[in-house]
Every structure is written in structure tokens, then in C-alpha cells.
mmCIF file of C-alpha atoms in Angstrom:
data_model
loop_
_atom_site.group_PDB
_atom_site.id
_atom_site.type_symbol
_atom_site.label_atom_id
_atom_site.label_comp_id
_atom_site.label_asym_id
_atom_site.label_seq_id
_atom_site.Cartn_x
_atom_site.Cartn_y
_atom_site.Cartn_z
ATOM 1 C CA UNK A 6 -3.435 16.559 1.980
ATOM 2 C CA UNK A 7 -1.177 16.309 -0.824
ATOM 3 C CA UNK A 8 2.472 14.427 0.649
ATOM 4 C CA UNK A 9 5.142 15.961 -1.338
ATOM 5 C CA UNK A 10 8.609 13.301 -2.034
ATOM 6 C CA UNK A 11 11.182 13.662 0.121
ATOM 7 C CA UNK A 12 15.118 13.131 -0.368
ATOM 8 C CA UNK A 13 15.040 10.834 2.847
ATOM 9 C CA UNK A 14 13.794 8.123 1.116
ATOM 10 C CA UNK A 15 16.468 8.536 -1.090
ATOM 11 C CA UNK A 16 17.106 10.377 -4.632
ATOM 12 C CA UNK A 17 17.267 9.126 -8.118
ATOM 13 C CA UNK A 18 19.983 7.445 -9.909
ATOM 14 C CA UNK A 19 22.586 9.515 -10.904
ATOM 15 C CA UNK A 20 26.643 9.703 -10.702
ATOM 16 C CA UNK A 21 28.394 9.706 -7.500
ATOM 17 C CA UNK A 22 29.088 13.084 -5.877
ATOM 18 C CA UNK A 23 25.786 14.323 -7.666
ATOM 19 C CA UNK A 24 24.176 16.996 -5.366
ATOM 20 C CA UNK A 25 20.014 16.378 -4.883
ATOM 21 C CA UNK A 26 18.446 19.924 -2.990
ATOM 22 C CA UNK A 27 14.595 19.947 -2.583
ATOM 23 C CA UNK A 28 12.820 22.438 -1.189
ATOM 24 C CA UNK A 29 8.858 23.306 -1.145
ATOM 25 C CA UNK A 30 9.429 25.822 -4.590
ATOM 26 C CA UNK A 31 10.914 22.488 -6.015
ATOM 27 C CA UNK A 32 14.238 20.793 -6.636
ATOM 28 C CA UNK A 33 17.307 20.649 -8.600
ATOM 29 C CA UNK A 34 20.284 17.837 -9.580
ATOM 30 C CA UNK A 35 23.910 19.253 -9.880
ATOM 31 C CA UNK A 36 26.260 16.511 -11.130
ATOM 32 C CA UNK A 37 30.326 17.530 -9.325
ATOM 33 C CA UNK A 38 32.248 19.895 -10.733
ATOM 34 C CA UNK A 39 35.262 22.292 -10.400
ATOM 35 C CA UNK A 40 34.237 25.538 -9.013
ATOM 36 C CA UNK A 41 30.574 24.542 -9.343
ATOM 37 C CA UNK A 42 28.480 26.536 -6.858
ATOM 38 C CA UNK A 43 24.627 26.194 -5.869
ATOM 39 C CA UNK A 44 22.541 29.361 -4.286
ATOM 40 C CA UNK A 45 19.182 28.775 -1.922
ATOM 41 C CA UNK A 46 17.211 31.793 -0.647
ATOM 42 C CA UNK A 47 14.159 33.809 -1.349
ATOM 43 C CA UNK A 48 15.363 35.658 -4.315
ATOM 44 C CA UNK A 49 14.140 32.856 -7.208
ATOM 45 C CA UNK A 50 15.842 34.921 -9.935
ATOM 46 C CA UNK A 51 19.283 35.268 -7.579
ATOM 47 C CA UNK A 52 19.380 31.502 -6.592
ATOM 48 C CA UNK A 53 19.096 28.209 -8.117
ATOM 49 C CA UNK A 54 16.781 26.867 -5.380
ATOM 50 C CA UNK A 55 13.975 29.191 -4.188
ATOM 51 C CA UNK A 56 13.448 28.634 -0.266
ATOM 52 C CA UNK A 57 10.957 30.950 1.883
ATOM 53 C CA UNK A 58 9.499 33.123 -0.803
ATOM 54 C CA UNK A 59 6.944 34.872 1.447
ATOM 55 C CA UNK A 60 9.107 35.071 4.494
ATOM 56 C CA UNK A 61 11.125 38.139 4.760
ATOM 57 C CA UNK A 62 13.542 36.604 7.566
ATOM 58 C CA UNK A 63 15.017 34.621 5.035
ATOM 59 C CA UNK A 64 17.272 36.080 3.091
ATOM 60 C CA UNK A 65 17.515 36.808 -0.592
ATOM 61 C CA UNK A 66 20.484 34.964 -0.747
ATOM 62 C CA UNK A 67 20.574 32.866 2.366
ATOM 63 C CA UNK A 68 23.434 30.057 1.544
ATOM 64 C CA UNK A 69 25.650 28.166 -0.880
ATOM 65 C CA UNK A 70 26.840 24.990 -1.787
ATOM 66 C CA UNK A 71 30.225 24.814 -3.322
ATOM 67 C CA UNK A 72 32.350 22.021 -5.084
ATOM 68 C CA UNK A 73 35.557 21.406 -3.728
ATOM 69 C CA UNK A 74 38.319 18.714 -3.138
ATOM 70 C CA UNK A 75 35.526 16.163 -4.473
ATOM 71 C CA UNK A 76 33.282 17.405 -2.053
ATOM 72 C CA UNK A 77 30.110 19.719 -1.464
ATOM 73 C CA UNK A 78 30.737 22.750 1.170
ATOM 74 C CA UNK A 79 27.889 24.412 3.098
ATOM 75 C CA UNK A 80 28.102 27.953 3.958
ATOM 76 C CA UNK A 81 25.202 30.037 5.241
ATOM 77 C CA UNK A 82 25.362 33.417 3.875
ATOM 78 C CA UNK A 83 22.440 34.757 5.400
ATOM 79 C CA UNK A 84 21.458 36.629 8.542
ATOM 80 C CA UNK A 85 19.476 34.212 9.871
ATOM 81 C CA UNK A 86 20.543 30.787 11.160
ATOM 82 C CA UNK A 87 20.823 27.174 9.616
ATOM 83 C CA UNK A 88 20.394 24.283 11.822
ATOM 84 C CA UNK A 89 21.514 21.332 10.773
ATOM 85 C CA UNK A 90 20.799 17.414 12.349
ATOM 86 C CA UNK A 91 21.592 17.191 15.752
ATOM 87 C CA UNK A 92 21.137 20.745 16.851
ATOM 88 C CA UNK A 93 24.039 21.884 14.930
ATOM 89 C CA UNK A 94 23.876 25.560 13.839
ATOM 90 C CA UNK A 95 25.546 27.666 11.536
ATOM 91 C CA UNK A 96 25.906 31.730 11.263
ATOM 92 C CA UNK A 97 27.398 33.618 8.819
ATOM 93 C CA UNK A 98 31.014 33.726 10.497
ATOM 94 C CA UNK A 99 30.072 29.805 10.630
ATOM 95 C CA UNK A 100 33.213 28.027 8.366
ATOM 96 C CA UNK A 101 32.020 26.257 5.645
ATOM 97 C CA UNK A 102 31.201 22.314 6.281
ATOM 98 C CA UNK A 103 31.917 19.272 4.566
ATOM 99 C CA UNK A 104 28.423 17.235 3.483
ATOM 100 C CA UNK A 105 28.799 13.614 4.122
ATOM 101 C CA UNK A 106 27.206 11.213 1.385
ATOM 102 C CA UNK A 107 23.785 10.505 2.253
ATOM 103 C CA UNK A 108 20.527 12.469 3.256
ATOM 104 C CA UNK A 109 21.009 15.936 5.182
ATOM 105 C CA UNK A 110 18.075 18.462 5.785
ATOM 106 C CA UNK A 111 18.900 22.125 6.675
ATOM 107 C CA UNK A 112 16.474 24.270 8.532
ATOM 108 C CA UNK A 113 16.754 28.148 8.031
ATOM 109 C CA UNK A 114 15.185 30.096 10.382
ATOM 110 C CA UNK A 115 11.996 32.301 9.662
ATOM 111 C CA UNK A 116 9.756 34.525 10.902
ATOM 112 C CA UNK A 117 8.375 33.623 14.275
ATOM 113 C CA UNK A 118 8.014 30.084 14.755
ATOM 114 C CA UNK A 119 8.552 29.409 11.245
ATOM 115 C CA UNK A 120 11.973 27.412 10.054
ATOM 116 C CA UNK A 121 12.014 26.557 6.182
ATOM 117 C CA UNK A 122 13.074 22.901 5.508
ATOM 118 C CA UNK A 123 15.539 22.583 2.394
ATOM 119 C CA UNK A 124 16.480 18.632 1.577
ATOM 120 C CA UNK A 125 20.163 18.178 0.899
ATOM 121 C CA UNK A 126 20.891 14.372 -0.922
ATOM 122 C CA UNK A 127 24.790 13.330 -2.145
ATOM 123 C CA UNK A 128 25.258 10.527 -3.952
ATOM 124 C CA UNK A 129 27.476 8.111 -2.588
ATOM 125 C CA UNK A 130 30.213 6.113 -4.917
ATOM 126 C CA UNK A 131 29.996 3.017 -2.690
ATOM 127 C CA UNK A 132 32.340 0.933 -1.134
ATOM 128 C CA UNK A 133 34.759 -1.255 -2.651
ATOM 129 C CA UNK A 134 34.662 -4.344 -2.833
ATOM 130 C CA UNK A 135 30.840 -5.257 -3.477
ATOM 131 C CA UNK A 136 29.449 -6.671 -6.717
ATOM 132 C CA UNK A 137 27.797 -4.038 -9.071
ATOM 133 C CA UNK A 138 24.251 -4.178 -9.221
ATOM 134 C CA UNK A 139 23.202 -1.202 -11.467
ATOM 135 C CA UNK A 140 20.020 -2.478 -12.767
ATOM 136 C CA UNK A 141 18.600 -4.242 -9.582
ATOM 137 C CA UNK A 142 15.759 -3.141 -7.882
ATOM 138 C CA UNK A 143 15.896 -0.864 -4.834
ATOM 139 C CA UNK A 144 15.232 -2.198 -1.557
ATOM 140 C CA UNK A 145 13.098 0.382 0.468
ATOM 141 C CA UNK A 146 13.024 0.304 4.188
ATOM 142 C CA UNK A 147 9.421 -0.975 5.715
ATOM 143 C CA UNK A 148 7.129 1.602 5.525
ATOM 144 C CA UNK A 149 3.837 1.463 7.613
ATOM 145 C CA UNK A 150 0.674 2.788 6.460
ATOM 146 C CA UNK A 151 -1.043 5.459 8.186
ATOM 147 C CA UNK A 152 -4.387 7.499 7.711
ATOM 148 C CA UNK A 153 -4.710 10.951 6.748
ATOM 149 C CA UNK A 154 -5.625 12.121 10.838
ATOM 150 C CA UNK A 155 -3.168 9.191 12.349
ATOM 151 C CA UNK A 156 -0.586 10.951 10.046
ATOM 152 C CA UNK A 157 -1.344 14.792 10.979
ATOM 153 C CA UNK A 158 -1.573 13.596 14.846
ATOM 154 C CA UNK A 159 1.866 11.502 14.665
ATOM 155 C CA UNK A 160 3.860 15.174 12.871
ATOM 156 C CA UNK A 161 1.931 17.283 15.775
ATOM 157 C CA UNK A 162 3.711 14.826 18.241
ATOM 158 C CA UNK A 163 6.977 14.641 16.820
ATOM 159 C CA UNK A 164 7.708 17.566 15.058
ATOM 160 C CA UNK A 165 11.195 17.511 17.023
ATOM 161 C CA UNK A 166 12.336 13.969 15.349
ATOM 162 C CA UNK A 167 11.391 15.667 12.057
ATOM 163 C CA UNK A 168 13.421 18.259 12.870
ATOM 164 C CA UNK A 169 16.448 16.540 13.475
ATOM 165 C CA UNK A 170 16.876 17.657 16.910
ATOM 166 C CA UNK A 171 19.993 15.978 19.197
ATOM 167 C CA UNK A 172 17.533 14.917 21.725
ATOM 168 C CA UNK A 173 13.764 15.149 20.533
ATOM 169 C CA UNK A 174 11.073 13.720 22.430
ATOM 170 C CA UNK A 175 7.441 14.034 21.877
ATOM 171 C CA UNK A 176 4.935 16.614 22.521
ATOM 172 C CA UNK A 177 2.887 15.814 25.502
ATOM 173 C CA UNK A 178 -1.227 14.813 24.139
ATOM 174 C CA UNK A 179 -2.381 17.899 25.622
ATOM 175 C CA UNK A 180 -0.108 20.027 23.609
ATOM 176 C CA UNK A 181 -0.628 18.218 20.548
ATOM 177 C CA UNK A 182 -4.620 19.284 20.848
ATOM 178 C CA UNK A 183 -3.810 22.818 21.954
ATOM 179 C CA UNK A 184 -2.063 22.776 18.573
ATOM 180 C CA UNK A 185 -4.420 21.163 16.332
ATOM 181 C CA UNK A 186 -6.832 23.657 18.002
ATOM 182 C CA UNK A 187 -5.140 26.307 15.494
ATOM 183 C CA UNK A 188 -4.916 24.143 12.028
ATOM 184 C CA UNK A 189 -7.939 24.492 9.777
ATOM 185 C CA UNK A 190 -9.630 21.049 9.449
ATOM 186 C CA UNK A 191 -8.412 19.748 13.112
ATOM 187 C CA UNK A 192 -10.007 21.477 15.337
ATOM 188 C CA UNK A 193 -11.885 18.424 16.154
ATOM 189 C CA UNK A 194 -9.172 16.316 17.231
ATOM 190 C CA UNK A 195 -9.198 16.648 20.898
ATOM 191 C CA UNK A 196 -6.691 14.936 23.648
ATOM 192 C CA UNK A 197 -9.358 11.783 23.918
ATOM 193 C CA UNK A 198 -9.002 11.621 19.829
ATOM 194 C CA UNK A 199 -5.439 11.770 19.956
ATOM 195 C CA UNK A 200 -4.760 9.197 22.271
ATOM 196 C CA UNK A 201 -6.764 6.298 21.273
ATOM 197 C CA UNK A 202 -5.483 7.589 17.710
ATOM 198 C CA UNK A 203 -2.121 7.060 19.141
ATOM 199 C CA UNK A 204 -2.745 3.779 20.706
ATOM 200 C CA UNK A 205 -4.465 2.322 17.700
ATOM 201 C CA UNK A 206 -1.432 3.029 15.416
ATOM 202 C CA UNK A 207 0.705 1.157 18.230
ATOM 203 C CA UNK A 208 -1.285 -1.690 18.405
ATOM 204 C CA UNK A 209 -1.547 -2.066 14.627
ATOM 205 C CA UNK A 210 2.202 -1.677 14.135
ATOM 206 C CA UNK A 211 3.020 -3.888 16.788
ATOM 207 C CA UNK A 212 0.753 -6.684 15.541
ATOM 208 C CA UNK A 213 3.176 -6.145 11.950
ATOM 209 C CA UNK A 214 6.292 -6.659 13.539
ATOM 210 C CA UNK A 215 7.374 -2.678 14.630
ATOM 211 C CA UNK A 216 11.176 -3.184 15.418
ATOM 212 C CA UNK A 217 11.067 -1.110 18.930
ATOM 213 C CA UNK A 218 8.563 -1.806 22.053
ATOM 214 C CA UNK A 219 5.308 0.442 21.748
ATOM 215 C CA UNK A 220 2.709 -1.813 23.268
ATOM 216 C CA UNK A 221 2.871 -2.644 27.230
ATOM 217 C CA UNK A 222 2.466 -6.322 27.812
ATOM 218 C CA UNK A 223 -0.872 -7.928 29.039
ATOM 219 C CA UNK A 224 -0.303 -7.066 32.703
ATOM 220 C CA UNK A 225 0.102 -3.177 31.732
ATOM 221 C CA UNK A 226 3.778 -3.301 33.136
ATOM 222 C CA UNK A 227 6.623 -2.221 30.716
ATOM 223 C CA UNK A 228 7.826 1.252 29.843
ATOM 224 C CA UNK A 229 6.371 4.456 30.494
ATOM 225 C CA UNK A 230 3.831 6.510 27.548
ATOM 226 C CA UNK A 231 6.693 8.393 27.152
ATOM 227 C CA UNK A 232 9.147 5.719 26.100
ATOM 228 C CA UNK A 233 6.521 4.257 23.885
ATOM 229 C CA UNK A 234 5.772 7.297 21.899
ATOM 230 C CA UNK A 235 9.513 7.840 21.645
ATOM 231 C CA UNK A 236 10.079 4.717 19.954
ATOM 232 C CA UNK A 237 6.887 5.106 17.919
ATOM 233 C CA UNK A 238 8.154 8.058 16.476
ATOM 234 C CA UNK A 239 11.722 6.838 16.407
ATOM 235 C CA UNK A 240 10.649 4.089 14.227
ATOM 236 C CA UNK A 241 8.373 5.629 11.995
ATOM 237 C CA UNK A 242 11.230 8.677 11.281
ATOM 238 C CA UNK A 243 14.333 5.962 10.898
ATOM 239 C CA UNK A 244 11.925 4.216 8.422
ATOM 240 C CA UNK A 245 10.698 6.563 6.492
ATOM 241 C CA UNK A 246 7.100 6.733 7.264
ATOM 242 C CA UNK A 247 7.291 10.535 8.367
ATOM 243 C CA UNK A 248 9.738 12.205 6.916
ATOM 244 C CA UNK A 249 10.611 16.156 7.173
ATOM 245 C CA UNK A 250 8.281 17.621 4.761
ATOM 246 C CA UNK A 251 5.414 16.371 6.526
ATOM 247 C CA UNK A 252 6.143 19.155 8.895
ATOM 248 C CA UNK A 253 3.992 21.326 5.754
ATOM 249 C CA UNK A 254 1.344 20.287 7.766
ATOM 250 C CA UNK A 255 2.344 22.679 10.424
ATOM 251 C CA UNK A 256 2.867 25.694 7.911
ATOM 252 C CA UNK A 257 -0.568 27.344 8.170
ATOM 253 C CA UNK A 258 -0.664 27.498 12.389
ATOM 254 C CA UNK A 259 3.101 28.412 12.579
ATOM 255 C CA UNK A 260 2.880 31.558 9.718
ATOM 256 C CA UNK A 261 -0.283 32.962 11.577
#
């Protein structure tokens, strides 16, 4: 399992109002400019970022980016769907929206299950006031370690915090292994594996210094599984540990 970057941990140095977009064919850089416009869809020789090659849902020309009044526009120009953080979608009568500075992912729906993930990064000028610091080193959030099947079982569990949902909570253990049940390589990870895979991560983490609650206290009371799993995955999504193209993991069950 090869873990491709991801624009959530942030993107390289580069002017402000520079536009980062990543998707799984690759990813470009487009410093601001007048009238400057950036194409994603299937159609690599019709777009400058290639997104769902092998999925006819998407289409050939699915959206565009646009510089305007010093900022990046999103339209979707396609027939299917983009949905943005929080639930948010957009359709082709959608009017065009403002990207904030920062990280955004856009999902655009696919075939089936399927939604194609395409990273969105804008470099922010700053605010005013603070002392330059151009050659200092970046200070990455805390990221904890995980194995190769504590990884795959944590993405089965929270695919909906990857996905940027407005309320996402985690799959239940039993639907996690009725899922795994389908991806080549995991079919051995049962509900038993899962959980003490699940608890083990908690313990470890907690033991480090996790900043939310996932471990119950000595006498067992303290929130419910549920509420620790939340802020398991909570915590590992606001810290960078699982970011959204982990969800590639999922690729090979959901385009079956």
C-alpha cells in the first residue's frame, strides 16, 4: 500500500493566491492571474487536471476554476454532482463559489458508489502584523503512527470524516468487516480483528497524549464506543494522520 501526498497536510511554498489541485492522475500549481482558468474532468487532453478517467459518470469536462477579483471561483460544469465539506453540493445551475485560503477537497460523483476525490489548496498571504519567517521550518501538526491493517481498518470506519461530511460518524464494527469482506487482501479481518485493532490504536494513542478521550477510565465508566471512535477518528482526520486519499483504499470494492 503505496500512501499517495495529500494537500491537507499542506502544499509547497509558493506565492499567495497560488492554486494547488491534486487528484489521483496527478497535480498541478497555477500561480493568480487575470482571466486565468483551470479545467478537471475525464478528458486528459480537454482539461488541465485529469479526474475519473475510467468512470464514464464523470464528465469530460466536469468543472472549472476561474481567477477573479483576487480570488479562485468553483463552478461544476458537469452532469454529475460536486460535494463539497460539510455536505455542501453543487449542480450545474449551482453559482459559482468563492474558495477560501486553505485546504478544500471536492468530491464528484461516479458511477455507483464511486465519488472521485480532487484536492483543492490556496495559498494564503497571511495576516498582518506577524514577523516574516520565510526560511523557518514548518511546524507539522502531531501525526501518530499507524500500521498498514490499523490504517485500512481506521478508513473502513471513517470513510464519512474523510469525506467531509456535516455530521459523520463511524461505521458500526460489523459493517466495517462486511466491507473488508469485499477488498482483496482483507478478507481476513473479521469484527473480533477489528475491534481489538481498534482498541489497541486507542490505548497506544492515549498513552502519547491523544488530545480527545478514547480510553474509558479504570472502572469502565465514561463515554459510550461510539463517542470514543468519534473522537478517534476526529483526531486522527484534524491531525492529519488520515487524510482523504486514503479513501484509495476503498477504490477496488466500491468500482466492482
Amino acid at each position: 500500500m503505496t500512501l499517495r501526498e495529500s494537500l491537507a497536510r499542506g502544499a509547497a511554498p509558493s506565492p499567495p493566491g497560488t492554486l494547488h489541485a491534486r487528484s489521483v492522475a496527478g497535480g498541478i500549481r497555477v500561480p493568480p492571474g487575470a482571466e486565468r482558468v483551470v479545467r478537471f474532468g475525464r478528458d486528459k487532453d480537454e482539461v488541465d487536471l485529469c479526474v475519473g478517467e475510467d468512470d464514464l459518470r464523470v464528465s469530460r469536462r466536469h468543472g472549472e476554476l476561474s481567477y477573479q477579483r483576487s480570488t479562485w471561483w468553483l463552478r461544476n460544469t458537469g452532469q454529475q454532482l460536486v460535494r463539497l465539506p460539510r455536505g455542501r453540493l453543487m449542480h450545474l445551475s449551482t453559482e459559482p463559489i468563492p474558495l477560501a485560503p486553505g485546504y478544500t477537497p471536492l468530491f464528484v460523483k461516479g458511477s455507483g458508489h464511486r465519488e472521485h476525490l480532487v484536492e483543492l489548496y490556496v495559498t494564503d498571504a497571511g495576516e498582518e502584523g506577524r514577523v516574516p519567517r520565510h526560511r523557518a521550518e514548518t511546524l507539522p501538526p502531531k501525526r501518530w503512527t499507524l500500521s498498514r491493517e490499523e490504517r485500512l481498518v481506521l478508513v473502513v470506519l471513517g470513510q464519512q470524516y474523510l469525506q467531509y461530511e456535516s455530521d459523520p460518524r463511524p461505521l458500526s464494527y460489523r459493517q466495517a468487516a462486511e466491507l473488508l469482506a469485499f477488498l482483496p487482501g482483507a478478507e481476513g479481518i473479521t469484527k473480533r480483528v477489528i475491534e481489538h485493532r481498534v482498541e489497541d490504536v486507542r490505548r497506544r494513542l492515549a498513552r502519547g497524549g491523544f488530545p480527545y478521550q478514547v480510553t474509558r477510565g479504570d472502572d469502565g465508566g465514561g463515554p459510550s464506543d461510539s463517542v470514543l471512535k468519534h473522537n478517534l477518528l476526529r483526531g486522527l482526520v484534524e491531525s492529519t494522520t488520515l487524510v482523504p486519499p486514503d479513501l484509495e483504499l476503498l477504490d477496488d470494492y466500491f468500482s466492482s
